[in-house]
Structure formats: C-alpha cells, structure tokens
Amino acid sequence: MPNKAVTPTLANGHLGFVVYGDSVHLNGVYNGLKGVSHRARIPNYANIQLANCSSLQTQPRNCRYQLDMRSGKFRTTLEDPAGGYRVEHEVYPNRHFDQTIVNRIHMRRLNSKQTIEIETRQRIGAKSVDLVEEPLEKLTVAGEEFLLLCAKTRQVEDPKYQREGHTVCVAYKQVPRKLTLTAEETDREFLFLTVFSHSRQELVQELGGLKANDHERLHRLEMDRMWAKYGIRVEGNDRLDRVIKASAFYLSSSLPSQTSFQPSSYPFYGLSPSGLGRGGKKLAEYQGHSFWDTEMWMFPPILLLDPQNARKLLHYRTLVTEAAADNARRNGYEGWQYAWESAYTGREVTPDHCPQVPEYQHHITGDIAYAVRLYYYATGDLDWLRSDVCRLVYETARFWQSRVDYNADTDTFDIGRIMGPDEDHHNVTNSIYTNVIAAHNLFFGAFVGCHCRESLAGVTEDEFAQFLRVAKSITLPYNAQYDVHPEYKEYTFGTPIKQADVVLLGYPLEFPMNQSTKANNLRLYSMVTRPDGPAMTWAIHTIGHLDLNELDHAATMFRKSYKQYLRAPFHVWSENGDGADGAGNFITGAGGFLQSLINGYAGVRLRHGKLVIDNPRLPPATTRLFIPELNFAGVKFALDIGQSGFRITFSAAAGESFERLTLLVDDLERDLFEGCEYTGSKNAELRLRNQDQKAADDEHSSCTLHDTVLGMRLADQDGRLLSTTQLIVLSLTVGLLGVLYSIRAAFRNQRGRGKLSTDKENMSKRLQKKQKNKSAK
C-alpha cells in the first residue's frame, strides 16, 4: 500500500472516501465560513480493516491489496499458508444504493482443521470538528438493529445564502473484534452495511431497500452501464490501456449513476479537482471546491460519453446564481460573475492567502458559458437552452460587456486587471485566452438572447446587437513579425509560464487562425512552460501537434501527459509532475488526458450543428483504439479506429433521433440506419438536418451564431447598431461606475483606519483620469 496521497479514492456521486481512510464526504455537504469552507468530514464508520493487514507502514506479511476497477471494489486478501486459511475483504460504495458502503469479508479454510479467528479493526478516526452530533440512538429496520448517529455541520458558508447547516445521518453496526470460522465450517461470509444520508428519512428508506433487494446485483448492473460508456480501450499497448481505464474510472466514480434506489434530496454539486472522496481538510486538496477544471478539463469527455451527467454539472451552475450576481455587483460589474472557487452557495470561497486569484482570474465566467455552448452543440436542444440556461448565458454576456474598457488609441475594447490560465502572471492587460473566451460568451449571448426573447422580459434586440458589437472589437493580441499571439499585452517572449494558456486557442476554443500561427504558438510556449506544470498542458499540446499532423511531437507530448503524473501501484493521478504528491486523485489531469484521446487521436470535435471526426489516428504503439459510446443529438454510436481506417457503429435504439441527422463518411453522404456500420479512412460528419439552410435564412438575424472574430476597430463596424461616440460614452460610463463603486467600498473598509492603501489611491487617480478623458470626448 502506498501513502494516503496516492491511495485510491472510491465514490459513487453521493459519497466518497479514500480506501483505509477515516473520512467520508457527501455530495454538497460543506462546513466552514467563506474561504475555509470545505467538505465536511464525516467519521468513516465503514472503515473496517483486517488487523493483520492494517499496519500499512510496516508492509504486513501475507497481505495483498487490489483495486478492481471493473467492479468498483477495493480488495484486501490475507492468506496464511501456515495457518491454513484465506480471508478476502472487499469494500465498495454501492452504485445503485448510493448512500451505502458495503464491507464483505469472506473466510475460507484451506487445510487447517481448527477453529480460525481473525481480528478486525473499525477505525473511524477522531470525532469530527465539522459536526455537532446528536445523542446516539438504536434503529431497527426490517428486524435488523443498527446504531444511528445524526449530526449537523457547525458553520454555514455564508449566512446570506445558507440559513442553517447540513444534516447528516449514519447507520452502522459495531464490528466484532474477532470473526470466527468454526471447525465444522468450510467458509463463511460476513456482511456489514453502512449508510450515509442527508436525512433520517432517506436513511430509513435506504436500509429498507437494501433488505428487500439484491443490492450486489444492482451494483454490478450500474458498473456495467458505467463501463459501457467509459470503457475506452486500446490494443497492442497494455500499459496505456491500464492508464486509460484508471483515468476513466477515477473521473466517472465521482459522478452519479444512471439510476439509484432513491433520488437524493440534494442535486449534484459539481466536480472538484480531487473528486468527491477528498477535500475534508481546511486549505488542502482544493477543499472540495469547483473551479474552471470542471467545465474546461473534465466536462468535455463527460459530455461526449455521458451527456446526462454533463447536464447535471451545468445544472449546478444554475443553482448558485444569486451569489454570482452579488459577486458582479460587489466588483462594480453587471450580470453574473462566477466565483473562482465555488462550493455550496456559489459565493467566492477562495482562501484568503490567494487574493490575486479571485481579484483577477475572471475567465471562469466565460468558461462556464462555453461549456453551455458545447452542450448545445452536442444535443441541439433548444428547449433546454430556453428553459435551463437562457438567463445564465445572457447574464454572463452582460458581465463581459461591463468588464471591457474602451481604448481610444486602438478604437477597440481592452480587458485589463486580469489573469489568464497562466497563474504565474496577474494584473495584466488583454490576456488573449480571456479575451477570446469573453468574445465567445458575447457572441453566444446574442444567439441565446434571440432564442429567449419571451423569458428575458424587458430585454431589447439592441442589447443583443450590442453584445455582438463589443465582441467583435475586443482587442486581439498578435505579433505580426513573428506570427504569434503574445499571452498578454505586456508579455515578453521567453518569459516562463505555468501551464497551457495561448495554446488553448487552438483547442478547445477552436479560435480561427492560420496553421502557421498555431504552430508558432505551440513551439514558443512549449519552450517556456514549466516542465513540472499540470498534466493537462501536455494533453493540449498533444492535440495541437495532431492538428498540425506533427505525429512525433504529438507522441512525445502524449507520453509526457501521463507518465510523470500517475502514481504506482493503482495509477492514481497526481497534481504534480516532479514526483511530489500534490493533490491526490487529480481527476482534472484524467479529464485532460481523455481529451487527448477522444478529441486528439480520435479526432472528435463538436461544432454548431454537427459532430466531426477528422483524420482519426492510433495512439503511439497501439493497433486499435475503441470508444464504445459517443453521443450526438440523441444518437449513440461506437467509434473503432484501426491501422487502415475506422468504423462507426450506431445503436439500434436511437428512435426518432435518426430523422434529425445526415451522415457523411469520407465526404460522401450515406443513408443512415439504426444498428448499421459504416467504414471510412479520412473523416466522418454527423449533421443536424437543415442546419446549414437555417443558418443561411438567419444570415441577417441576431439568432445566427456568428463566428468568433475579434480585433476589429469600432469604426470598421456597421454604424447602424450604435455610433462610435455612443459606445465610447457607454464604455466610459460603465468604467466610471465601477471605479466609483470600488472607491466607496474602499472607504467603507478603511473606516477608522486613518488612510487609504496605495491601491486605493491609485484607483482614485484612475477615476480622475477617466473623468478627464470623458470631458475631452
């Protein structure tokens, strides 16, 4: 067994825990105020261990440890040839009865003829500082007696959005100190069920269901369904195949099952970089918070493999919009500004020791809107767009419109006081990633706003037109001499950076640029990126080199994206590439790696009205790449890539969804039938029918989703929307209001402290300068 940082995490979307760990965490249950909000630690009453195998530091004799990813179980085997017996202990979170952790211990006689006794340990750890416990009770369900512990979290995240703490109830049994196999018995099985619920009522229902159903069979069925979606495999390279399986397992484990015994009273509260089983300590393992990691690194493979859970991830962002609106107002902006770190309420919960991150790293708002765009691409679901996320897209576009500053020298809009994905540099101007994601958000805001006229009462067509106008004139940093994009305005070429930033323009943002520019971006930033930066960086470089048909470079980056980040013996993803542990179970890295397979080697891309498979290729040292399920517009299909071509096999249960689609293989239209196979060698494309005609009909309508093109001078745009003078006044007015708001907040915070800080004095100077500029205009 390795140390805890790289010990496997088991989870099922409702609960999660580290194997042999003393903590369980529940979906949505946090404790702590603001920046110290973290997943509440619940004592792990299911942490049952074989005493002979529990002293992990001493490497116990006769013990083996196995992570069975196929069945979602961790298995400890104690075999004593001298004693003549074998004990197998497995623990797992049931994926159908998802509030239950199962411990099963099977004792078997080998050649001994005596009574066999095995010592056990139930190690729940210290009393949780996160919970206020009620008196212990006894609970009888279907004739079986359990101990019942209910508790409440001590502290809310923010009293404005959360009235009271979370309720947690646990039903468990005291495990005997010794398990006995009598001389008359050949083998015996002991079963211990431990239930962790959000309420007493849910707990009682769960126990009743466990007694009335074959919970082991139902768990196997859910695991079969999971692997039917996530079971990507390669042939010819067994090590790589295990890496893929581990990545898919750890990522999917923190997601809910397709069906569970009872619906939880809590919706799904998103994915944290360390998954559901970690984050129960202050200022460690990301505290269970959601970052941009969810939408940009984990969401894309989930969307194509498991769109039901992709929708749940987006739904979380619609639950916390009050805090997002307050966050924007507090910072002097309009619309919704999502927190960099979000937990139960959606308010900013970044720890106080990282003040630059929430102050400058605003691209997460655009990242969330971009994930919504991708979901719409994948489903074509206008009803969902109008009902679930209409307000989200509109309000995030409003945020960016208020966030830009007019630059009279260039006649474009700048975005200043910002930090891009490269977190080594903050308070910069025109981070190109931020500018492009903001423009994406504004273009999509105009498109969605047009479709949501009825639900956006009081919003005019002029406002959507203004989204387009601002988007087109956001500054586009570009160095024509070297045909490369500087990371931000002040960037000096050769300056080291933390992680992938500019190269994200090629994929996933798919920002149109010359191939030469894309190649130069890759080469320049490959040379200056930290070698021990996050794994996702090299996955994106892999995809970039594949797009340029640079297969050797792609193979190098592909191997780099996982070899230094996986920790033996259970292929647990680590945050750091320098051998240090970092955050354990780093499923952000797993998500990026899976993108390099699906969107890189398999060539799968989502675009407006279509799914494209372009030039699919095999990963290094493999003879086959098989993706068992991809989803587009309600249709499921498998993609099988070999050495001489590819095969697409459609599900036989697509129903009416097939009528919406047109199929092209190697640029030739094919008749599309359920259950049929189609072979090709170059490309394939699934299109929503009449999408091209619809786009042509709407050419002059704001309902057209325009290409993301930015960097235009305002004077070069069609003056019928708004005059340049009006836009200048509008930009200055919004900027002036923001500065005034900030100064008012500064005076309020500094009341009684004698003077303003240097930052606030600078803010006042900026105000005076803006006033002079306004007068001059």
XYZ file of N, CA, C and O in Angstrom, residues 73-167:
380
model
N -14.420 -2.039 -6.722
C -14.172 -2.519 -5.365
C -12.679 -2.482 -5.034
O -11.841 -2.630 -5.929
N -12.386 -2.327 -3.737
C -11.018 -2.487 -3.256
C -10.968 -3.759 -2.425
O -11.798 -3.965 -1.543
N -9.955 -4.578 -2.713
C -9.913 -5.910 -2.126
C -8.597 -6.116 -1.360
O -7.522 -5.838 -1.882
N -8.727 -6.588 -0.140
C -7.565 -6.967 0.672
C -7.627 -8.478 0.901
O -8.656 -8.992 1.356
N -6.543 -9.161 0.587
C -6.510 -10.618 0.742
C -5.422 -11.003 1.742
O -4.259 -10.592 1.603
N -5.828 -11.746 2.740
C -4.901 -12.279 3.744
C -4.857 -13.796 3.568
O -5.869 -14.473 3.741
N -3.713 -14.300 3.202
C -3.570 -15.749 3.022
C -2.393 -16.228 3.864
O -1.263 -15.769 3.668
N -2.687 -17.127 4.775
C -1.659 -17.630 5.716
C -1.486 -19.126 5.473
O -2.259 -19.941 5.982
N -0.488 -19.534 4.689
C -0.294 -20.961 4.417
C -0.049 -21.763 5.687
O -0.534 -22.895 5.819
N 0.667 -21.143 6.631
C 0.945 -21.865 7.881
C -0.325 -22.058 8.688
O -0.557 -23.116 9.287
N -1.156 -21.050 8.711
C -2.407 -21.148 9.462
C -3.475 -21.916 8.722
O -4.488 -22.308 9.313
N -3.293 -22.087 7.403
C -4.226 -22.899 6.630
C -5.545 -22.211 6.333
O -6.581 -22.881 6.278
N -5.524 -20.899 6.077
C -6.778 -20.197 5.764
C -6.502 -19.028 4.817
O -5.360 -18.599 4.625
N -7.620 -18.531 4.279
C -7.571 -17.376 3.367
C -8.758 -16.483 3.683
O -9.886 -16.963 3.835
N -8.500 -15.177 3.779
C -9.568 -14.204 4.050
C -9.542 -13.157 2.945
O -8.486 -12.596 2.626
N -10.705 -12.908 2.390
C -10.822 -11.869 1.363
C -11.803 -10.806 1.854
O -12.941 -11.114 2.209
N -11.342 -9.568 1.889
C -12.165 -8.443 2.361
C -12.312 -7.457 1.208
O -11.317 -6.990 0.643
N -13.548 -7.133 0.841
C -13.763 -6.128 -0.186
C -14.669 -5.024 0.350
O -15.586 -5.271 1.143
N -14.360 -3.810 -0.071
C -15.140 -2.645 0.324
C -15.468 -1.848 -0.931
O -14.625 -1.736 -1.833
N -16.686 -1.305 -0.980
C -17.058 -0.500 -2.150
C -18.298 0.334 -1.847
O -19.130 -0.041 -1.020
N -18.423 1.466 -2.504
C -19.672 2.223 -2.445
C -20.636 1.653 -3.482
O -20.297 1.559 -4.660
N -21.801 1.254 -3.050
C -22.773 0.677 -3.968
C -23.253 1.753 -4.935
O -23.601 2.864 -4.516
N -23.300 1.449 -6.222
C -23.668 2.464 -7.206
C -25.169 2.540 -7.447
O -25.633 3.479 -8.096
N -25.926 1.600 -6.978
C -27.384 1.714 -7.059
C -27.935 2.226 -5.732
O -28.679 3.203 -5.695
N -27.575 1.587 -4.658
C -27.887 2.105 -3.320
C -26.719 3.038 -2.940
O -25.811 2.657 -2.197
N -26.768 4.232 -3.506
C -25.576 5.073 -3.486
C -25.321 5.762 -2.146
O -24.343 6.505 -2.013
N -26.172 5.505 -1.137
C -25.904 6.028 0.197
C -25.220 4.984 1.084
O -25.043 5.200 2.276
N -24.814 3.878 0.458
C -24.325 2.714 1.210
C -22.894 2.353 0.844
O -22.535 2.306 -0.339
N -22.102 2.102 1.879
C -20.782 1.486 1.712
C -20.888 0.043 2.185
O -21.384 -0.231 3.285
N -20.440 -0.876 1.344
C -20.538 -2.310 1.624
C -19.166 -2.841 2.034
O -18.161 -2.585 1.359
N -19.112 -3.567 3.115
C -17.924 -4.347 3.506
C -18.316 -5.818 3.522
O -19.273 -6.198 4.204
N -17.586 -6.624 2.779
C -17.854 -8.059 2.733
C -16.551 -8.792 3.069
O -15.522 -8.555 2.431
N -16.586 -9.646 4.077
C -15.405 -10.413 4.492
C -15.723 -11.900 4.341
O -16.693 -12.398 4.932
N -14.913 -12.578 3.555
C -15.132 -13.995 3.265
C -13.956 -14.802 3.822
O -12.819 -14.636 3.380
N -14.246 -15.648 4.805
C -13.229 -16.528 5.390
C -13.348 -17.916 4.762
O -14.458 -18.449 4.632
N -12.201 -18.488 4.408
C -12.212 -19.807 3.757
C -11.094 -20.663 4.338
O -9.951 -20.216 4.472
N -11.466 -21.899 4.660
C -10.495 -22.859 5.188
C -9.698 -23.463 4.023
O -10.262 -23.814 2.977
N -8.381 -23.581 4.192
C -7.548 -24.238 3.196
C -7.220 -25.660 3.666
O -7.734 -26.630 3.127
N -6.352 -25.788 4.663
C -6.017 -27.128 5.149
C -6.087 -27.237 6.664
O -5.874 -28.301 7.225
N -6.376 -26.144 7.333
C -6.489 -26.186 8.791
C -7.757 -26.933 9.205
O -8.781 -26.864 8.515
N -7.692 -27.601 10.351
C -8.860 -28.294 10.876
C -9.323 -27.707 12.197
O -10.240 -28.231 12.833
N -8.688 -26.595 12.598
C -9.023 -25.957 13.860
C -9.995 -24.799 13.638
O -10.239 -24.355 12.516
N -10.532 -24.270 14.741
C -11.304 -23.029 14.682
C -10.353 -21.883 14.299
O -9.250 -21.782 14.820
N -10.795 -21.040 13.372
C -9.957 -19.942 12.880
C -10.563 -18.619 13.347
O -11.772 -18.377 13.188
N -9.745 -17.775 13.926
C -10.195 -16.464 14.370
C -9.359 -15.364 13.694
O -8.132 -15.454 13.642
N -10.050 -14.343 13.194
C -9.402 -13.218 12.521
C -9.770 -11.939 13.266
O -10.953 -11.673 13.518
N -8.770 -11.158 13.605
C -9.029 -9.890 14.281
C -9.360 -8.798 13.267
O -8.786 -8.750 12.173
N -10.283 -7.920 13.653
C -10.687 -6.800 12.799
C -10.515 -5.490 13.558
O -10.394 -5.466 14.790
N -10.526 -4.401 12.799
C -10.474 -3.065 13.365
C -11.524 -2.187 12.652
O -11.687 -2.282 11.444
N -12.228 -1.365 13.427
C -13.175 -0.391 12.867
C -12.618 0.997 13.215
O -12.829 1.506 14.308
N -11.901 1.579 12.281
C -11.142 2.798 12.561
C -11.857 4.015 11.983
O -11.694 4.370 10.812
N -12.637 4.655 12.832
C -13.442 5.798 12.378
C -12.712 7.118 12.570
O -13.190 8.163 12.106
N -11.572 7.079 13.222
C -10.824 8.302 13.429
C -11.381 9.139 14.565
O -12.313 8.748 15.269
N -10.805 10.316 14.731
C -11.226 11.219 15.804
C -12.613 11.776 15.520
O -13.103 11.731 14.394
N -13.221 12.308 16.542
C -14.515 12.957 16.404
C -14.380 14.130 15.429
O -13.400 14.872 15.467
N -15.352 14.304 14.560
C -15.251 15.338 13.533
C -15.448 16.728 14.127
O -16.441 16.987 14.824
N -14.525 17.627 13.815
C -14.663 19.017 14.266
C -15.690 19.763 13.419
O -16.076 20.885 13.751
N -16.147 19.156 12.337
C -17.110 19.806 11.456
C -18.552 19.583 11.876
O -19.456 20.239 11.352
N -18.811 18.641 12.792
C -20.170 18.223 13.100
C -20.519 18.443 14.564
O -19.671 18.278 15.456
N -21.779 18.792 14.799
C -22.363 18.791 16.145
C -23.274 17.571 16.200
O -24.309 17.521 15.518
N -22.886 16.581 16.998
C -23.592 15.301 16.994
C -24.762 15.299 17.977
O -24.696 15.888 19.060
N -25.824 14.598 17.585
C -26.948 14.337 18.476
C -26.682 13.032 19.228
O -25.799 12.262 18.848
N -27.409 12.767 20.310
C -27.199 11.510 21.055
C -27.393 10.290 20.161
O -28.268 10.260 19.297
N -26.577 9.286 20.383
C -26.643 8.047 19.619
C -27.953 7.322 19.906
O -28.418 7.275 21.046
N -28.565 6.760 18.861
C -29.827 6.022 19.011
C -29.662 4.609 18.472
O -28.698 4.299 17.764
N -30.657 3.773 18.787
C -30.760 2.458 18.162
C -31.916 2.497 17.174
O -32.970 3.051 17.457
N -31.688 1.914 16.017
C -32.677 1.946 14.946
C -32.883 0.528 14.433
O -31.922 -0.164 14.095
N -34.143 0.088 14.372
C -34.462 -1.240 13.853
C -35.213 -1.094 12.541
O -36.240 -0.409 12.464
N -34.703 -1.726 11.488
C -35.323 -1.706 10.167
C -35.412 -3.138 9.670
O -34.395 -3.843 9.603
N -36.652 -3.571 9.356
C -36.898 -4.936 8.862
C -36.285 -5.979 9.777
O -35.687 -6.965 9.326
N -36.407 -5.754 11.077
C -35.935 -6.714 12.056
C -34.453 -6.676 12.345
O -33.959 -7.464 13.155
N -33.722 -5.761 11.729
C -32.282 -5.683 11.941
C -31.954 -4.387 12.677
O -32.476 -3.315 12.338
N -31.082 -4.491 13.663
C -30.780 -3.338 14.515
C -29.478 -2.663 14.102
O -28.471 -3.316 13.842
N -29.536 -1.324 14.025
C -28.375 -0.506 13.692
C -28.213 0.570 14.758
O -29.152 0.912 15.486
N -27.029 1.126 14.831
C -26.795 2.342 15.591
C -27.004 3.530 14.659
O -26.574 3.508 13.501
N -27.666 4.557 15.156
C -27.993 5.729 14.343
C -27.342 6.964 14.950
O -27.573 7.302 16.115
N -26.537 7.646 14.129
C -25.927 8.902 14.538
C -26.358 9.990 13.567
O -26.131 9.870 12.353
N -26.992 11.043 14.083
C -27.333 12.198 13.260
C -26.561 13.405 13.778
O -26.276 13.519 14.979
N -26.205 14.298 12.893
C -25.401 15.468 13.259
C -25.702 16.597 12.293
O -26.370 16.406 11.269
N -25.183 17.767 12.630
C -25.350 18.940 11.784
C -23.996 19.637 11.665
O -23.223 19.684 12.627
N -23.713 20.166 10.486
C -22.458 20.894 10.319
C -22.470 22.144 11.197
O -23.509 22.768 11.409
N -21.294 22.523 11.679
C -21.192 23.603 12.663
C -21.398 24.984 12.062
O -21.965 25.868 12.694
N -20.945 25.202 10.872
C -20.877 26.563 10.359
C -21.370 26.620 8.921
O -21.038 25.754 8.104
N -22.165 27.631 8.608
C -22.627 27.813 7.237
C -21.534 28.517 6.433
O -20.642 29.152 6.978
N -21.658 28.410 5.138
C -20.669 29.012 4.250
C -20.830 30.535 4.176
O -19.843 31.283 4.139
N -22.062 30.973 4.138
C -22.376 32.402 4.139
C -23.828 32.527 4.577
O -24.721 31.995 3.909
N -24.089 33.209 5.685
C -25.470 33.273 6.199
C -26.445 33.951 5.249
O -27.652 33.766 5.385
N -25.948 34.714 4.288
C -26.855 35.341 3.322
C -27.514 34.307 2.422
O -28.667 34.479 2.009
N -26.802 33.239 2.104
C -27.306 32.248 1.153
C -27.640 30.914 1.810
O -28.256 30.059 1.163
N -27.232 30.703 3.031
C -27.429 29.412 3.699
C -27.915 29.665 5.120
O -27.189 30.210 5.951
N -29.135 29.272 5.404
C -29.736 29.573 6.702
C -29.218 28.693 7.825
O -29.076 29.136 8.961
N -28.980 27.441 7.528
C -28.552 26.518 8.576
C -27.607 25.480 8.009
O -27.474 25.349 6.785
N -26.964 24.750 8.912
C -26.005 23.741 8.485
C -26.671 22.531 7.856
O -27.904 22.386 7.858
N -25.846 21.650 7.329
C -26.328 20.427 6.673
C -26.577 19.336 7.716
O -25.813 19.181 8.668
N -27.634 18.568 7.489
C -27.910 17.408 8.333
C -27.271 16.167 7.716
O -27.334 15.962 6.500
